[in-house]
Each structure stands twice: as structure tokens, then as C-alpha cells.
């Protein structure tokens, strides 16, 4: 299987970390590079009209996207029932935590595009501020409501750890660790896992 993207993307990282947690690392080759928000990447566009990373090209030549579907695909391929339990209540709880982390990731990447990729004179300060407010609200909620769920290794906790790692990597919220010491401690413990150590972001 080929996973298109770069580990600098929190969405690619969570997909790759899931492959490792599922014992599929040797079957997944990471290929390609980043995707720019203002350019069509022809390789990606041939696989998905969205042209966003990650995209998984399966051994059967099919394209699977987006990150949350790829993560579920890996669990299915490995027969892993721990990362996304079948049981209805737990299943939707894990998916809700995953949606929270993915939503935080979307706000982070949107903020970064506006802040870093767009010319300063064209930036929309209210839009940037709204992304920051959303990021802060998600982190607050993760610490106040989700720590018991984060204690288990699931698709939700993997995604949360990857997105918090992205916030550090891009220095988006310099004070989040000070403001949320329990979540910070959780992330420090989680990032020592092999799946996290082997998927560190690696470029500027
Ligand atoms: N919902 C998507 C989001 C993926 C996403 O936003 N990827 C970014 C990189 S971090 C991307 O491909 N951006 C290129 C673009 O917006 O055109 C997922 O979970 O896979």
C-alpha cells in the first residue's frame, strides 16, 4: 500500500501512526510530499478530486481518503478491534474524539495557511482569530472532558496526540502546555510510543 503525503501533515501522521499501531508498517510505503493549498498536485488529483493528503493507494489500486477513513481501513485490514471498538457506545465515543481532534487539526492547518501562506496584506484577522478561538476551545475540552478516554490507545487518542504534536511543531499556541498541564503530561507520555517516535514531522 502507498500512503501519499508527508509526516509534516498531522493528518498523514495520524494515518501512519495508526498503521504502525496496527502492525502494518512494513506494508505501508510513505510516498510523495506536501500538498499546497494554492496548487493542483497532479499525482494527488489523479487519485482524488480533493487533492488533499493523506490518500492511501491500496494493493488493489483503489484510492482511500480522508485520514479518518484510512485509519478505519488500517484497523479493518489488520483485524484490530482495540483502536476502534465494535461496541456501539464505545465506537461512537472514539469517533467523536477523533472528530474533535480532526476538527482541531483543520483549524490549525487553516490558521497556518492564512498566517504563513497568504500575503500579509491580504490576511483576514477576524478569520485567523476565529481559528485560534476554535483551537483553544478544543484543547480546553480535551483536558476537561476527554482525559479518561485519552488513557486508552484508540483512533481518537492517536489523532489527538498527532494534532497536539503539530501545534508544537508549528508553534501555533506557545502557551497550551502551561495552560493545560494534564493534557500536556498525557501528550508527553503518549508521544513516547513507537508509533509516535517513528512519525515525527521532519521538515521546516
Ligand atoms: N479532512 C482531511 C484534511 C486533509 C488536509 O487538510 N490536508 C492538507 C495538508 S495538512 C492538504 O492536503 N492541503 C492541501 C490543500 O488544502 O489543497 C483529512 O482528514 O485527510
Short mmCIF file of C-alpha atoms in Angstrom, two decimals, residues 100-203:
data_model
loop_
_atom_site.label_atom_id
_atom_site.label_comp_id
_atom_site.label_asym_id
_atom_site.label_seq_id
_atom_site.Cartn_x
_atom_site.Cartn_y
_atom_site.Cartn_z
CA UNK A 100 -12.70 16.62 17.80
CA UNK A 101 -9.02 16.03 17.01
CA UNK A 102 -9.62 16.23 13.26
CA UNK A 103 -11.56 19.47 13.72
CA UNK A 104 -8.71 20.87 15.78
CA UNK A 105 -6.34 19.78 13.01
CA UNK A 106 -8.48 21.55 10.40
CA UNK A 107 -8.44 24.77 12.43
CA UNK A 108 -4.65 24.53 12.85
CA UNK A 109 -3.96 23.97 9.16
CA UNK A 110 -6.45 26.67 8.11
CA UNK A 111 -4.79 29.11 10.53
CA UNK A 112 -1.36 28.26 9.21
CA UNK A 113 -2.40 28.71 5.58
CA UNK A 114 -3.84 32.12 6.38
CA UNK A 115 -0.90 33.15 8.54
CA UNK A 116 2.04 31.65 6.65
CA UNK A 117 0.98 31.08 3.05
CA UNK A 118 -1.14 34.16 2.38
CA UNK A 119 0.45 37.59 1.77
CA UNK A 120 0.25 39.67 4.97
CA UNK A 121 -1.67 42.49 3.25
CA UNK A 122 -4.43 40.05 2.21
CA UNK A 123 -4.89 38.34 5.55
CA UNK A 124 -8.24 38.33 7.36
CA UNK A 125 -7.55 38.93 11.07
CA UNK A 126 -11.07 38.01 12.26
CA UNK A 127 -10.86 34.70 10.42
CA UNK A 128 -7.46 33.94 11.98
CA UNK A 129 -8.80 34.88 15.41
CA UNK A 130 -11.78 32.55 14.90
CA UNK A 131 -9.45 29.64 14.12
CA UNK A 132 -7.44 30.38 17.28
CA UNK A 133 -10.59 30.53 19.40
CA UNK A 134 -11.66 27.18 17.98
CA UNK A 135 -8.23 25.67 18.64
CA UNK A 136 -8.27 26.89 22.24
CA UNK A 137 -11.83 25.63 22.80
CA UNK A 138 -10.92 22.15 21.50
CA UNK A 139 -7.85 21.92 23.75
CA UNK A 140 -9.86 23.11 26.75
CA UNK A 141 -12.46 20.44 26.08
CA UNK A 142 -9.83 17.73 25.60
CA UNK A 143 -8.42 18.46 29.04
CA UNK A 144 -11.73 18.96 30.85
CA UNK A 145 -13.72 16.07 29.33
CA UNK A 146 -11.59 13.60 27.42
CA UNK A 147 -8.64 12.65 29.64
CA UNK A 148 -10.30 9.37 30.78
CA UNK A 149 -10.83 8.39 27.13
CA UNK A 150 -7.35 9.51 26.14
CA UNK A 151 -5.96 6.97 28.62
CA UNK A 152 -6.79 4.23 26.08
CA UNK A 153 -4.92 3.88 22.79
CA UNK A 154 -7.63 4.43 20.15
CA UNK A 155 -8.01 6.26 16.85
CA UNK A 156 -9.17 9.22 18.94
CA UNK A 157 -6.09 9.33 21.15
CA UNK A 158 -3.70 8.79 18.22
CA UNK A 159 -5.28 11.70 16.33
CA UNK A 160 -5.24 13.92 19.42
CA UNK A 161 -1.53 13.26 20.05
CA UNK A 162 -0.66 13.95 16.41
CA UNK A 163 -2.54 17.24 16.27
CA UNK A 164 -1.09 18.46 19.59
CA UNK A 165 2.31 17.50 18.15
CA UNK A 166 1.53 19.63 15.10
CA UNK A 167 0.69 22.60 17.32
CA UNK A 168 4.13 22.27 18.90
CA UNK A 169 5.84 21.66 15.55
CA UNK A 170 4.37 24.84 14.01
CA UNK A 171 4.39 26.77 17.30
CA UNK A 172 0.75 27.72 16.88
CA UNK A 173 -0.19 28.06 20.57
CA UNK A 174 3.01 28.57 22.56
CA UNK A 175 1.22 28.51 25.93
CA UNK A 176 -1.05 25.49 25.56
CA UNK A 177 1.15 23.23 27.70
CA UNK A 178 1.34 25.77 30.53
CA UNK A 179 -2.42 26.33 30.40
CA UNK A 180 -3.31 22.63 30.21
CA UNK A 181 -0.75 20.75 32.30
CA UNK A 182 -2.70 17.47 32.48
CA UNK A 183 -3.22 17.28 28.73
CA UNK A 184 0.42 18.23 28.27
CA UNK A 185 1.55 15.41 30.56
CA UNK A 186 -0.71 12.97 28.72
CA UNK A 187 0.76 14.01 25.36
CA UNK A 188 4.33 13.67 26.67
CA UNK A 189 3.62 10.09 27.73
CA UNK A 190 1.80 9.22 24.51
CA UNK A 191 4.49 10.63 22.25
CA UNK A 192 6.98 8.10 23.63
CA UNK A 193 5.09 5.31 21.84
CA UNK A 194 6.89 3.74 18.85
CA UNK A 195 4.09 4.86 16.54
CA UNK A 196 4.71 8.47 17.54
CA UNK A 197 8.52 8.36 17.68
CA UNK A 198 8.62 6.88 14.19
CA UNK A 199 6.33 9.51 12.67
CA UNK A 200 7.91 12.77 13.90
CA UNK A 201 7.41 15.70 11.49
CA UNK A 202 10.69 16.23 9.72
CA UNK A 203 10.91 19.41 7.67
#
